[in-house]
Every structure is written in structure tokens, then in C-alpha cells.
PDB file of C-alpha atoms and ligand atoms in Angstrom:
ATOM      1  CA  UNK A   1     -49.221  64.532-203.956  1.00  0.00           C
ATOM      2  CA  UNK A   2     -51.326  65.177-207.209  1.00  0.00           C
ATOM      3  CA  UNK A   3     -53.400  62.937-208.233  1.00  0.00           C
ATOM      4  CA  UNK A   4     -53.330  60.304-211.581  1.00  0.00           C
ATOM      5  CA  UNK A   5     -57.158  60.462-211.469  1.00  0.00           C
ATOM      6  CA  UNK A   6     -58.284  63.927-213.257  1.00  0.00           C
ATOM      7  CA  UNK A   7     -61.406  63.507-214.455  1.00  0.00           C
ATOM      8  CA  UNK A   8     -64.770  62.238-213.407  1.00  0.00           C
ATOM      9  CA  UNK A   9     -67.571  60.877-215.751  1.00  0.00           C
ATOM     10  CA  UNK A  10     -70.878  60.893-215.097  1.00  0.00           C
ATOM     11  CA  UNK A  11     -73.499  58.971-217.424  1.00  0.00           C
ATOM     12  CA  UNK A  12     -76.687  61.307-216.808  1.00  0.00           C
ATOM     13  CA  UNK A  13     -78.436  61.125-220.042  1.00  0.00           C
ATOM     14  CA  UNK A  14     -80.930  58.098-218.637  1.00  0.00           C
ATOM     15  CA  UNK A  15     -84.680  58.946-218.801  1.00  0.00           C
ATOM     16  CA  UNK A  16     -85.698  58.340-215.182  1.00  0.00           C
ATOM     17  CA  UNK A  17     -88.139  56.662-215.887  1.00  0.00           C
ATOM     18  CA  UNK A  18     -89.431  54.825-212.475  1.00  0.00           C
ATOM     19  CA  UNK A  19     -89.826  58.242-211.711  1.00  0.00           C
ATOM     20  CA  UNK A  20     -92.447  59.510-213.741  1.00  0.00           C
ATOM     21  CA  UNK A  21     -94.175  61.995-213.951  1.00  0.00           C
ATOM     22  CA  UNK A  22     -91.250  64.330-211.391  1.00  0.00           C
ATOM     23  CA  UNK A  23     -88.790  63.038-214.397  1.00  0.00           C
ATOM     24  CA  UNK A  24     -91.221  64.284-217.693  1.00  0.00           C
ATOM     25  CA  UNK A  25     -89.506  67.398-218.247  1.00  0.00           C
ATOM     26  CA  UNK A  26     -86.763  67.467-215.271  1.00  0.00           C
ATOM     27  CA  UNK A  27     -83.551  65.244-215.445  1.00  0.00           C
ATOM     28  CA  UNK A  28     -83.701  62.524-212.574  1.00  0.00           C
ATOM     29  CA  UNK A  29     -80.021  63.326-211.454  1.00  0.00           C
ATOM     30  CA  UNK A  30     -81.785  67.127-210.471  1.00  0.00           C
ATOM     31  CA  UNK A  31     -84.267  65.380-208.041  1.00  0.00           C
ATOM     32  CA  UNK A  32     -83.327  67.095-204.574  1.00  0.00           C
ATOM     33  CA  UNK A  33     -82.345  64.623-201.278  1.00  0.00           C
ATOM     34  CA  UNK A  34     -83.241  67.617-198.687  1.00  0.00           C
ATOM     35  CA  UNK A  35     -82.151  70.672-201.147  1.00  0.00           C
ATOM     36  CA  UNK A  36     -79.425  69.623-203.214  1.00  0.00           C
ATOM     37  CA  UNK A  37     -79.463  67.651-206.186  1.00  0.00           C
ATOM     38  CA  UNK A  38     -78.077  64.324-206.594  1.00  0.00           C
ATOM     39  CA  UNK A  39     -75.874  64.912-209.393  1.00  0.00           C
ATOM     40  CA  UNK A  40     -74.484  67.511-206.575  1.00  0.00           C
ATOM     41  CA  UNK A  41     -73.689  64.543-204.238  1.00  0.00           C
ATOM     42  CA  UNK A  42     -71.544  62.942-206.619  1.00  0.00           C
ATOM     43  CA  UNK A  43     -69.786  66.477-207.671  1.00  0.00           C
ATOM     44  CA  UNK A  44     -69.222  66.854-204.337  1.00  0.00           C
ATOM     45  CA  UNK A  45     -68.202  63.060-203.685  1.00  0.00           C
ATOM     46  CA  UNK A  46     -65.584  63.731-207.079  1.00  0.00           C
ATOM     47  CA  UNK A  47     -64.386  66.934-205.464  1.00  0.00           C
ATOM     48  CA  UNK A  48     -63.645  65.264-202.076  1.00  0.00           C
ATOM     49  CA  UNK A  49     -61.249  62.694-204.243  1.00  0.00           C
ATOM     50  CA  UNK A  50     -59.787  65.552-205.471  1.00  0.00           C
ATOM     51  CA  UNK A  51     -61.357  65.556-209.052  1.00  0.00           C
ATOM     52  CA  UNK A  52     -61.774  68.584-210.208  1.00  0.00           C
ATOM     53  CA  UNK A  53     -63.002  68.363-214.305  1.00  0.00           C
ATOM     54  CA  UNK A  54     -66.262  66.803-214.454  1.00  0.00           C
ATOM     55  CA  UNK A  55     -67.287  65.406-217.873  1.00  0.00           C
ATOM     56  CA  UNK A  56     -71.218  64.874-217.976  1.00  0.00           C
ATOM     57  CA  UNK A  57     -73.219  62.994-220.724  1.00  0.00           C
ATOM     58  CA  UNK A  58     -76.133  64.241-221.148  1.00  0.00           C
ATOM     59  CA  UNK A  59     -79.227  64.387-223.634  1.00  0.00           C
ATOM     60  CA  UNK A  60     -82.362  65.487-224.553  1.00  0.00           C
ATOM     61  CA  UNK A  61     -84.149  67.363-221.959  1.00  0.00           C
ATOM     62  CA  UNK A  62     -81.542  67.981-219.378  1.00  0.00           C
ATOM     63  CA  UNK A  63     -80.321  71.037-220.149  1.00  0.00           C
ATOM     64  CA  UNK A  64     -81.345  71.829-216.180  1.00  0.00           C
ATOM     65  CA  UNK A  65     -77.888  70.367-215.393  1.00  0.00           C
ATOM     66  CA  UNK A  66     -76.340  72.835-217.047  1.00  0.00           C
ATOM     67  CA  UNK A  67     -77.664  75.438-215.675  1.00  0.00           C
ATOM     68  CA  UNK A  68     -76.879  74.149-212.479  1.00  0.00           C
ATOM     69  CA  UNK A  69     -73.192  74.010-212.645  1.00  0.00           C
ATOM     70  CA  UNK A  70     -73.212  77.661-213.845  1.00  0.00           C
ATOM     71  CA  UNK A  71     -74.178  81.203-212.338  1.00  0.00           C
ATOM     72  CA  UNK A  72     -77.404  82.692-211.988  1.00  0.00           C
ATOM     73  CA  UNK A  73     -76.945  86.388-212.471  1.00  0.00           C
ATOM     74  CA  UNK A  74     -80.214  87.514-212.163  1.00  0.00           C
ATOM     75  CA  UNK A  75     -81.199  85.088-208.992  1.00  0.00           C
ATOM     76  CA  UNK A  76     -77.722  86.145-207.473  1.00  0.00           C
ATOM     77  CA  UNK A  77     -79.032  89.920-208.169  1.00  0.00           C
ATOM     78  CA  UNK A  78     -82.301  89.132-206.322  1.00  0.00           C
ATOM     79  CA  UNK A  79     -81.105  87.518-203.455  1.00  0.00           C
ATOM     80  CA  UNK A  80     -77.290  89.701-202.776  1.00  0.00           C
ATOM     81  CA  UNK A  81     -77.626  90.484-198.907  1.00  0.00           C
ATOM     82  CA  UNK A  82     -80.139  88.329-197.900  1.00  0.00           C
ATOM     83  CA  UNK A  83     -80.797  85.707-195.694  1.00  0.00           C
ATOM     84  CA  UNK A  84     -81.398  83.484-198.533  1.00  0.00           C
ATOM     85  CA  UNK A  85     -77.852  83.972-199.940  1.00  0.00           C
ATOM     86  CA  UNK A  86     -75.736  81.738-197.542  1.00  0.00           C
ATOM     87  CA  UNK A  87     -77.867  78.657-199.288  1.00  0.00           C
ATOM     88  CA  UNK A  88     -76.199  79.002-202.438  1.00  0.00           C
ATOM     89  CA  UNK A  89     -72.355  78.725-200.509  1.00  0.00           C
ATOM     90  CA  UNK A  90     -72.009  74.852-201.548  1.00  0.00           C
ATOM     91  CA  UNK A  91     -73.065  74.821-205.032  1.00  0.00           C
ATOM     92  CA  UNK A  92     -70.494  78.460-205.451  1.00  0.00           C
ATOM     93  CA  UNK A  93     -67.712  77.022-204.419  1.00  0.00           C
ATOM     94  CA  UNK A  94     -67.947  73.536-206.352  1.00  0.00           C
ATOM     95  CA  UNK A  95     -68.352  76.276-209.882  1.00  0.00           C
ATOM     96  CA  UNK A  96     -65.278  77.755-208.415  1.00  0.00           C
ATOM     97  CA  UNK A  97     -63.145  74.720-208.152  1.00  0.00           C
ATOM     98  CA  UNK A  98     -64.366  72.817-210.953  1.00  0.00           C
ATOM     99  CA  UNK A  99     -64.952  72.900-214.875  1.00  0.00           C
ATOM    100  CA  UNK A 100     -67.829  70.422-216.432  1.00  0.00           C
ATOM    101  CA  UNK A 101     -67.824  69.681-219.657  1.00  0.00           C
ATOM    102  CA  UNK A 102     -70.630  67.938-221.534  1.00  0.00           C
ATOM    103  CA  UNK A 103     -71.513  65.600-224.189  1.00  0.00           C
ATOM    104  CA  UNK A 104     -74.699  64.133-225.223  1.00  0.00           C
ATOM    105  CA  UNK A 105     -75.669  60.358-225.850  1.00  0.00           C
ATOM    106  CA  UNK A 106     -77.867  60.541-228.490  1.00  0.00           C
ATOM    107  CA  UNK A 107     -79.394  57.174-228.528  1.00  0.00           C
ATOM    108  CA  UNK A 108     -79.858  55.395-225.596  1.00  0.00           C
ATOM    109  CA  UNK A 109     -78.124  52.420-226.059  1.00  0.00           C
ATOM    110  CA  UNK A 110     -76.552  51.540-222.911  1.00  0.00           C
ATOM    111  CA  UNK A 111     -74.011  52.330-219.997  1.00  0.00           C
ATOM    112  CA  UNK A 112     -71.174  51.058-222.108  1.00  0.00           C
ATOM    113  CA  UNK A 113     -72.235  53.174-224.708  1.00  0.00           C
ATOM    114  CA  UNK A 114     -73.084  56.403-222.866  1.00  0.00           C
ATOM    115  CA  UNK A 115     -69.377  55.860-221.229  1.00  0.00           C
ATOM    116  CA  UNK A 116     -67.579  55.378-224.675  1.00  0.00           C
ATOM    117  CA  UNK A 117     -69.183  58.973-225.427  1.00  0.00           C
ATOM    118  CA  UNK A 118     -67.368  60.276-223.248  1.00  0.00           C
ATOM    119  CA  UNK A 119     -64.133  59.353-224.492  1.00  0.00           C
ATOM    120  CA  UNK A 120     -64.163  62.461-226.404  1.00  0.00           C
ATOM    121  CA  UNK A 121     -63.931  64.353-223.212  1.00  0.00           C
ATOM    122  CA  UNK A 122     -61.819  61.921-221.484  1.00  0.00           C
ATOM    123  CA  UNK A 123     -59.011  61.528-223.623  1.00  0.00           C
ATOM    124  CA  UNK A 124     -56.216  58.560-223.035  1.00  0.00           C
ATOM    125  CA  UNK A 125     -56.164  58.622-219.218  1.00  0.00           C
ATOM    126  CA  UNK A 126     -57.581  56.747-216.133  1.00  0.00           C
ATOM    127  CA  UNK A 127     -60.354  58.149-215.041  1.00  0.00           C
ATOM    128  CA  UNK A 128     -63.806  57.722-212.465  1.00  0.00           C
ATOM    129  CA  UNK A 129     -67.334  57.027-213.190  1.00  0.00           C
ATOM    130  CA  UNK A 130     -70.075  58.032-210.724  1.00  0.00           C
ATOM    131  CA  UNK A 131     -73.667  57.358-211.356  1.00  0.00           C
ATOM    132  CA  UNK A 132     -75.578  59.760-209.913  1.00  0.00           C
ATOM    133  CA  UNK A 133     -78.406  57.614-208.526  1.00  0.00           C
ATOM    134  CA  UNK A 134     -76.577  55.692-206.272  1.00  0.00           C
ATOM    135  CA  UNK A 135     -75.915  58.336-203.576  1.00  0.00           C
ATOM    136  CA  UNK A 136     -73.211  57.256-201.217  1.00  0.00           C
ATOM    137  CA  UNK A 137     -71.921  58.880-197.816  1.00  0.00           C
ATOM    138  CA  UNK A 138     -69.059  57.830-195.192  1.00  0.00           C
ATOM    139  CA  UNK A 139     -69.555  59.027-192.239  1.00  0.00           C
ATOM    140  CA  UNK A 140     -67.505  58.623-189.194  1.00  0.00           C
ATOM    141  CA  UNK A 141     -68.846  55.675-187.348  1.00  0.00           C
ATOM    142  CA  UNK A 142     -66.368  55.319-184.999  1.00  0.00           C
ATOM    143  CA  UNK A 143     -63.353  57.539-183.727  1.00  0.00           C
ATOM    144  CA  UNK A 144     -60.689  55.606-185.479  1.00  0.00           C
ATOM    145  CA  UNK A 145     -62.730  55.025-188.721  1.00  0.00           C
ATOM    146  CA  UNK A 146     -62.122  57.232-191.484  1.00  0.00           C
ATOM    147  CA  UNK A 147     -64.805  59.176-193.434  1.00  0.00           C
ATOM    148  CA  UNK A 148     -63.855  59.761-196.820  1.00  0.00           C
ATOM    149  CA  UNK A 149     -65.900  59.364-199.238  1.00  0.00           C
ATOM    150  CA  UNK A 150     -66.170  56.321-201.477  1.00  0.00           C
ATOM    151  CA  UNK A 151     -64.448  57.625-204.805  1.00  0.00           C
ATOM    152  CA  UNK A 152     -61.470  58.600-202.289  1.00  0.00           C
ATOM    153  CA  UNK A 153     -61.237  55.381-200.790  1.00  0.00           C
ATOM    154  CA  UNK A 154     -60.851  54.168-204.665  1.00  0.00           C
ATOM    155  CA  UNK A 155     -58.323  55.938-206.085  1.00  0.00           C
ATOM    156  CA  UNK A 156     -55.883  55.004-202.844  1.00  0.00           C
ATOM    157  CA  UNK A 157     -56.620  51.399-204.388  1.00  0.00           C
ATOM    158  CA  UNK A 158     -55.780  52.323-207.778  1.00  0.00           C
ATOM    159  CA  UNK A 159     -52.871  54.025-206.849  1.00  0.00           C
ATOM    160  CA  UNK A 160     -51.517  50.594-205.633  1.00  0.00           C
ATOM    161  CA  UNK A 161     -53.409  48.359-208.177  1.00  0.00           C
ATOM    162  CA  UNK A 162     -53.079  50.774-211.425  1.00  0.00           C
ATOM    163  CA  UNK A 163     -55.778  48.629-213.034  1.00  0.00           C
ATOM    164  CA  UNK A 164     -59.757  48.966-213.222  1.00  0.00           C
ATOM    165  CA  UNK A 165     -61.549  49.035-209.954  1.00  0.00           C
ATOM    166  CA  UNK A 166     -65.432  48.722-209.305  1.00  0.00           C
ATOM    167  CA  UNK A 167     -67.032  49.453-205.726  1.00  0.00           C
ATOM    168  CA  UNK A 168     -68.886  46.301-204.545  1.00  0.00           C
ATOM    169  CA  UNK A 169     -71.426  45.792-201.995  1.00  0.00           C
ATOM    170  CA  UNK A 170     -73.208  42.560-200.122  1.00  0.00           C
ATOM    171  CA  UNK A 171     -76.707  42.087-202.101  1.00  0.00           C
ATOM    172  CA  UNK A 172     -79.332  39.808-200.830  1.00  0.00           C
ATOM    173  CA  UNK A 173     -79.301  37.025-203.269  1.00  0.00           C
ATOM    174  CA  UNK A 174     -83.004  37.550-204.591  1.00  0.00           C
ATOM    175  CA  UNK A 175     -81.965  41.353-205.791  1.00  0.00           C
ATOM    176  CA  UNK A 176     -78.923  40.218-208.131  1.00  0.00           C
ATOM    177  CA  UNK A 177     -80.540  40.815-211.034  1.00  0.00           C
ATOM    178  CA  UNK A 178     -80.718  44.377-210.709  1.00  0.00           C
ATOM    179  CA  UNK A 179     -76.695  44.482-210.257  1.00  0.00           C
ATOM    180  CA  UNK A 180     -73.614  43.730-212.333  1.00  0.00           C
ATOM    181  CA  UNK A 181     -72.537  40.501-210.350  1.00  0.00           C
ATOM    182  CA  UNK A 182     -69.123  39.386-209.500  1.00  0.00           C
ATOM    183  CA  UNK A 183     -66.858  36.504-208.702  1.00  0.00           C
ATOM    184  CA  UNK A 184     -63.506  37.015-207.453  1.00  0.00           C
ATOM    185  CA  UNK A 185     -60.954  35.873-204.960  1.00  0.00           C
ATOM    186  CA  UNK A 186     -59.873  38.235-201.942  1.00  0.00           C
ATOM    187  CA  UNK A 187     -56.216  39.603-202.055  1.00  0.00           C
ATOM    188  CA  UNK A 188     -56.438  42.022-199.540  1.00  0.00           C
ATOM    189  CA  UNK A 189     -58.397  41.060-196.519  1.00  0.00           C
ATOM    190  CA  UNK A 190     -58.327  43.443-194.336  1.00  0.00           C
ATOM    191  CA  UNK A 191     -59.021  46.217-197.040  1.00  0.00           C
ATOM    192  CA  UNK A 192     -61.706  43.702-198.622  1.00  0.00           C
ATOM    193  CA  UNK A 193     -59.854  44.024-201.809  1.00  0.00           C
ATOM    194  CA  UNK A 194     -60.378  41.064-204.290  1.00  0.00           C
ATOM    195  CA  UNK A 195     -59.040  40.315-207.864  1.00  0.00           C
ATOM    196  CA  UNK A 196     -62.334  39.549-210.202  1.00  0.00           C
ATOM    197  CA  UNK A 197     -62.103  36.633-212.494  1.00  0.00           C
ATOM    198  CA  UNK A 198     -65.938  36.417-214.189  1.00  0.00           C
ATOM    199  CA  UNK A 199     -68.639  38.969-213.565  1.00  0.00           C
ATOM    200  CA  UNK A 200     -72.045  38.765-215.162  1.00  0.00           C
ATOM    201  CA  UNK A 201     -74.841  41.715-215.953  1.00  0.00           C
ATOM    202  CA  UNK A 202     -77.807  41.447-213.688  1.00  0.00           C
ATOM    203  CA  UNK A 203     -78.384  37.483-213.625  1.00  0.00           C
ATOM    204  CA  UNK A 204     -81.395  35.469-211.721  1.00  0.00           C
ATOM    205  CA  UNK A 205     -80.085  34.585-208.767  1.00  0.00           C
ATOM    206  CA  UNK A 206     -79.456  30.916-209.297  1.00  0.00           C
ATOM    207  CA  UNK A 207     -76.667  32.177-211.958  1.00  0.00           C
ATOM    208  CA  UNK A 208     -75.330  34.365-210.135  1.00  0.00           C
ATOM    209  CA  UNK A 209     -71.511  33.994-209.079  1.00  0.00           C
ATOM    210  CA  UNK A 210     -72.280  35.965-206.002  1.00  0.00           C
ATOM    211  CA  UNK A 211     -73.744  38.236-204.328  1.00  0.00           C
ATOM    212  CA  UNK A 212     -71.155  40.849-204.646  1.00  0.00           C
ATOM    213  CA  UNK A 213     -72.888  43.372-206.523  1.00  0.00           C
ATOM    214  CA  UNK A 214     -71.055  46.231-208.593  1.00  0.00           C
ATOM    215  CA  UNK A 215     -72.552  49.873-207.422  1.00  0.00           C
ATOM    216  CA  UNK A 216     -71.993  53.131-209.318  1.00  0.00           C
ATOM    217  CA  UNK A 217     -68.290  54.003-209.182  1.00  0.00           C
ATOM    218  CA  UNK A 218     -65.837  52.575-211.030  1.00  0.00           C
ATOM    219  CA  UNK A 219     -62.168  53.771-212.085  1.00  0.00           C
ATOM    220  CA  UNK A 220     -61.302  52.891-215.575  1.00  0.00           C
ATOM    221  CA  UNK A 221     -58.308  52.719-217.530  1.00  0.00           C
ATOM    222  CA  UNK A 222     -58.613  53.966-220.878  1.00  0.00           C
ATOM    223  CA  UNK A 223     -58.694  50.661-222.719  1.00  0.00           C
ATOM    224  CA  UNK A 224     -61.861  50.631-221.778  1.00  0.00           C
ATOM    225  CA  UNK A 225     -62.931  52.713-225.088  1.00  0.00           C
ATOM    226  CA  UNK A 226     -61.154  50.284-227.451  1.00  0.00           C
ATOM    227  CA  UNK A 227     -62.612  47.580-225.305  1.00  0.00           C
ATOM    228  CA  UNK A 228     -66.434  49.048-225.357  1.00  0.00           C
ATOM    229  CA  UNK A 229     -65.928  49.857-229.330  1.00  0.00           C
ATOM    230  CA  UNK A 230     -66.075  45.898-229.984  1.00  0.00           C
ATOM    231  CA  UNK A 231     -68.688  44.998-227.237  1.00  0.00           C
ATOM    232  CA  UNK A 232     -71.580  43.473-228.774  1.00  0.00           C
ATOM    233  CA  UNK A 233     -75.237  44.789-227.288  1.00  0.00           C
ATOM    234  CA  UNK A 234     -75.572  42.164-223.986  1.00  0.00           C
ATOM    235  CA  UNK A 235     -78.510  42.157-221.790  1.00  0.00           C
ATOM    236  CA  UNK A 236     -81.244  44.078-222.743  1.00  0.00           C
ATOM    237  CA  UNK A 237     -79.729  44.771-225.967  1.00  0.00           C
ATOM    238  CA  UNK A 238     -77.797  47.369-224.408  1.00  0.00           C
ATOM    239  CA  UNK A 239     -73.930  47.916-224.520  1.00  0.00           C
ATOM    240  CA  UNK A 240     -73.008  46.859-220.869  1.00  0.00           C
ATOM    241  CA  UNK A 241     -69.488  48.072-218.871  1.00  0.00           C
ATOM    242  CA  UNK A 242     -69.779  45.593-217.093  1.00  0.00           C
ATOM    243  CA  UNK A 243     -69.249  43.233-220.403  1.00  0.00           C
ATOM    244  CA  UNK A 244     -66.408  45.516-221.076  1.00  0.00           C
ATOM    245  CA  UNK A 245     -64.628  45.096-218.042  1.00  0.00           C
ATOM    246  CA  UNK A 246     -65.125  41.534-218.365  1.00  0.00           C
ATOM    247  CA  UNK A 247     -62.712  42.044-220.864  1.00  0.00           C
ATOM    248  CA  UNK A 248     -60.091  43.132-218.291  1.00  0.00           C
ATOM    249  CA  UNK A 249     -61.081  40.632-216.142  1.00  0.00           C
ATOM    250  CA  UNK A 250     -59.705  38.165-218.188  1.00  0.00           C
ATOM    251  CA  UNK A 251     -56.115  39.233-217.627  1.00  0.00           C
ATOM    252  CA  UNK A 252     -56.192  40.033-214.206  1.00  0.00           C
ATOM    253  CA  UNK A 253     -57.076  44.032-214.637  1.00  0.00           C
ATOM    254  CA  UNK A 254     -60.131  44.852-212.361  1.00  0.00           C
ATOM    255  CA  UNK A 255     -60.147  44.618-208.903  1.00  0.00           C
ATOM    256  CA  UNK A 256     -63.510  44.957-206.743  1.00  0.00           C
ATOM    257  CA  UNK A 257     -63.326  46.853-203.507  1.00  0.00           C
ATOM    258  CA  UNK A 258     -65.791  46.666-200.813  1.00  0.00           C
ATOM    259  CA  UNK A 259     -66.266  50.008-199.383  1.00  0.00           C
ATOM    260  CA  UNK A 260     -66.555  51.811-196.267  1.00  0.00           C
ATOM    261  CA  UNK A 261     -70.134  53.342-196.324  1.00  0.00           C
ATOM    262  CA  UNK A 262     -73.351  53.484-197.127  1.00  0.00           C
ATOM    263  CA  UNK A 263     -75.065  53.984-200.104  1.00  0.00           C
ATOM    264  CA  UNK A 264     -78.743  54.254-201.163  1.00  0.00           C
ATOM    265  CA  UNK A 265     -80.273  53.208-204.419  1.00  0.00           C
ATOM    266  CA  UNK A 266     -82.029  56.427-205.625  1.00  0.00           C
ATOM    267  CA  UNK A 267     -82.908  55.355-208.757  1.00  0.00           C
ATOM    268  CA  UNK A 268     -85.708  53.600-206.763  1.00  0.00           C
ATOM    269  CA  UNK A 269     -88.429  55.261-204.909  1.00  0.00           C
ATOM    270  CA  UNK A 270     -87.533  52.900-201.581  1.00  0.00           C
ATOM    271  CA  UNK A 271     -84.104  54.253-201.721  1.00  0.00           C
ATOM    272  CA  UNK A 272     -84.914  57.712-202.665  1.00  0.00           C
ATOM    273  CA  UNK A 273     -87.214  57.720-199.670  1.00  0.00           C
ATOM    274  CA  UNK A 274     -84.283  56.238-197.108  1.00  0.00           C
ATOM    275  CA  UNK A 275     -81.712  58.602-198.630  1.00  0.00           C
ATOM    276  CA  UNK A 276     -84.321  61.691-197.948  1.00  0.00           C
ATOM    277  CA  UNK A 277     -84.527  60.244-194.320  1.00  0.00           C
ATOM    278  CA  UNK A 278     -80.599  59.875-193.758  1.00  0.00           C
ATOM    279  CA  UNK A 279     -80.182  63.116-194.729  1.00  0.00           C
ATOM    280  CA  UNK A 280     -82.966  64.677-193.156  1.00  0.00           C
ATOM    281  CA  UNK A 281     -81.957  63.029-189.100  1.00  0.00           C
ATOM    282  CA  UNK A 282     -78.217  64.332-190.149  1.00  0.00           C
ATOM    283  CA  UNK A 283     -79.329  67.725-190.803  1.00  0.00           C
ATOM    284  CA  UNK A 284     -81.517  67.626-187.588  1.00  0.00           C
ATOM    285  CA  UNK A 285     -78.571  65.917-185.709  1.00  0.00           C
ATOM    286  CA  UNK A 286     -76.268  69.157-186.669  1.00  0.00           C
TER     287      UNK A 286
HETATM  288  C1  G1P B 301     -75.796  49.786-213.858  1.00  0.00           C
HETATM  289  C2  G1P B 301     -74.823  48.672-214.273  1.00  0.00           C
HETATM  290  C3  G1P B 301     -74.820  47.555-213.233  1.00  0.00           C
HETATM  291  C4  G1P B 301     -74.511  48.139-211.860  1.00  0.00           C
HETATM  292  C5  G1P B 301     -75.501  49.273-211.522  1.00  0.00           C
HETATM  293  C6  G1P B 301     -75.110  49.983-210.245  1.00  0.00           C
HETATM  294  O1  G1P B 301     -77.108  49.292-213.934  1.00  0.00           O
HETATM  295  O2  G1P B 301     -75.184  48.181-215.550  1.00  0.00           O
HETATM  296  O3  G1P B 301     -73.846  46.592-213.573  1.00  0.00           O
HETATM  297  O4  G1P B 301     -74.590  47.106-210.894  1.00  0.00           O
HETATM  298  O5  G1P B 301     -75.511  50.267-212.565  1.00  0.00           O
HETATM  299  O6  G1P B 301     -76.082  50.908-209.869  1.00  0.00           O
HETATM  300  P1  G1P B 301     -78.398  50.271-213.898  1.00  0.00           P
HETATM  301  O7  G1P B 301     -78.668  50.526-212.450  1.00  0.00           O
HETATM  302  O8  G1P B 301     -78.006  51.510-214.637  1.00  0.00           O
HETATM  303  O9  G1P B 301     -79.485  49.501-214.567  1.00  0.00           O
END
């Protein structure tokens, strides 16, 4: 069956700041968990859904992505034949079965805003949003469990659905404002599917309508652009999607889909840290 979801879009054009100085003069979606990128993770995690044109937004100073998705002739030269050649496999084959495309954000004015950039690349279609930071995995936890990945598990849902769909996850209620914040009414139980009526852009938690927190992967329908084109600058005087799809909301057009997995914040040190450590037992596991 091919697939109505075609193209991926990844905001990457954020400074990185909490990570200063590794994120002075190297894009924070190039920070390694283990040896690969994260911005790698979420190719990957695209790839596995069966995405194959990834549309980046990028800006000043992270040109390193770029490079990344392309060939090194002169390192391939240097290391043809030896041992060190099997490590660049992975990142080989995702240049092979992909094309990226890029676009930069030129002022930072918000998520909303670096997503209605990429419209130009987009085009009229539904289409996925990862951000980078929030690294998420599936992996088998029991024999009758499935381990796709996240972005996967989404597009099933929007194949029934055919509307907007964020990925939502349990928050403590003291961390809320650090999340786009949902309230919504389950209509799907045993897929934790539910239809989202109000959501709100990182409230204190005693307005909060939840603590169903939106993570970083949404599918979007392209109304999206006309939507974010009229959205006025919201918290932190920044364009928010999340004010967007409240948009949507309003006539029944987002669902919010707890998935199966895990996922670690890596736009904080904490969950840059756990993520390392995941990965690291894994690989040791293997
Ligand atoms: C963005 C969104 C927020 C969402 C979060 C997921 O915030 O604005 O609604 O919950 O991503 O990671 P950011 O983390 O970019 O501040």
C-alpha cells in the first residue's frame, strides 16, 4: 500500500541554547546519542514510516546538517577498505533512500512560524513533523507488542482519522508548562485515541486542562499554513502550532494519540544524559 504521508518536516533552525557552549558553532540536532546524530534518529524514525523526502528548516550556522545528509568523497577515499568503513553503513543507506530538501527560518519567531516555512517545500499535502530533540524508540517489550516506531504508529491513525494528529504523553502535573497541553475525550480506548477539544501552550499547572502533554510529532493537514498565516504571536511572543491546531480543534480535526514507547527529552541535559544511557545498555545488550 503506498502511503498518503510523503513528506517529513523537521523544524531544526532553533539555537540550542541550554546547550551552550557544545551548541556555539554546531547545530544541537548534530549532538551524537552514542555516534549518531539526533536529527539521524528522527530520519531514521521518518524512514521506518515509510517517508522518504525530508524537508529541513534550517538557519544560520547549521550548515553541518547538510553535510551530513550528503557524501564525503574525500573521507570515503580515506577510509575505502577499512575497518572503519562498515560505520558509515546506516547513514549510506538513509542518502540512498531519501532526498532532503532545505529551507531556512530566518528569524526566529516560533514553531508555527518555522513550520509555515516550510510550506514552500511541503506543498498542499498532509504531511509529519518530527522535532529532533525529542528522541523516541519502540522497542519490543513483550512478544506480542509491536515495535514500530512512533511516526508509524501515527500515520495508521491518520489513515483512519484523515485529520491532524499530535503524539501525547502522561506529564507530571508540575512539568506542564514546558508542553503544549491538552484536553480531550477518548474515542478509542484500547488504542488510547482521543478527539481534542481545547489545548493550551505550556500553562502553570493549575491551568492546565491536563496532563496530556503534546511531544514532537505531529501529522498535519495542509490547512495548517492558511491557519498559521493568521495566528497572532501567543506565548512568548512566538507563533505557536499548537495555537494553530487549536484552530482545528474547534471543528473536531485533531486527534491526540498516546503512543507506544519511550521517548527522552534531549533538548534537556537530564534527558540527553538518559537517552545516552538507553542507548548505550542496548548497544551493550546486542
Ligand atoms: C514545542 C511545542 C510544545 C510541545 C513541545 C514538544 O515546544 O511548542 O507544544 O509540547 O515542542 O517537545 P518546545 O519544546 O520547542 O519549547
Amino acid at each position: 500500500m503506498t502511503t498518503m504521508i510523503k513528506k517529513c518536516l523537521f523544524p531544526a533552525a532553533g539555537y540550542g541554547t541550554r546547550f551552550l557552549p557544545a551548541t556555539k558553532a554546531t547545530p544541537k540536532e548534530m549532538l551524537p546519542v552514542l555516534t549518531k546524530p539526533l536529527i539521524q534518529y528522527g530520519v531514521e524514525e521518518a524512514l521506518e514510516a515509510n517517508i522518504r523526502t525530508m524537508a529541513i528548516i534550517t538557519g544560520r550556522g547549521k550548515r553541518a546538517i547538510e553535510d551530513h545528509f550528503d557524501i564525503s568523497y574525500e573521507l570515503e577515499h580515506q577510509i575505502k577498505g577499512s575497518t572503519k568503513e562498515p560505520l558509515l553503513n546506516e547513514i549510506r543507506s538513509l542518502i540512498s533512500q531519501c532526498t532532503f530538501s532545505y529551507t531556512r527560518q530566518v528569524e526566529m519567531k516560533g514553531l508555527g512560524h518555522a513550520i509555515l516555512t516550510g510550506e514552500t517545500l511541503i506543498g498542499h499535502e498532509p504531511f509529519a513533523v518530527i522535532l529532533a530533540d525529542d528522541l523516541c524508540t519502540n522497542d519490543k517489550q513483550t512478544k506480542s507488542a509491536s515495535s514500530e516506531g512512533v511516526l508509524a504508529q501515527m500515520i495508521k491513525i491518520y489513515e483512519k482519522y484523515q485529520c491532524s494528529i499530535v503524539a501525547i504523553e502522561e506529564i507530571p502535573k508540575e512539568e506542564t508548562h514546558k508542553y503544549g497541553v491538552i484536553s480531550g475525550h477518548l474515542v478509542d480506548n484500547s488504542n488510547n485515541i482521543y478527539r481534542i477539544n481545547d489545548m493550551v501552550e505550556k500553562p502553570h499547572p493549575e491551568e492546565a486542562p491536563s496532563n496530556l502533554a503534546i511531544i514532537g510529532r505531529y501529522i498535519l493537514t495542509p490547512d495548517i499554513f492558511d491557519i498559521l498565516k493568521e495566528t497572532k504571536p501567543g506565548k512568548g511572543g512566538e507563533i505557536q502550532i499548537t495555537d494553530a491546531l487549536k484552530e482545528q480543534a474547534k471543528l473536531g480535526k485533531v486527534i491526540a494519540y498516546k503512543f507506544n514507547g519511550k521517548r527522552f527529552d534531549c533538548g534537556s541535559v537530564d534527558g540527553f544524559v538518559e537517552a545516552t544511557d538507553y542507548f548505550y545498555k542496548k548497544q551493550k545488550e546486542k
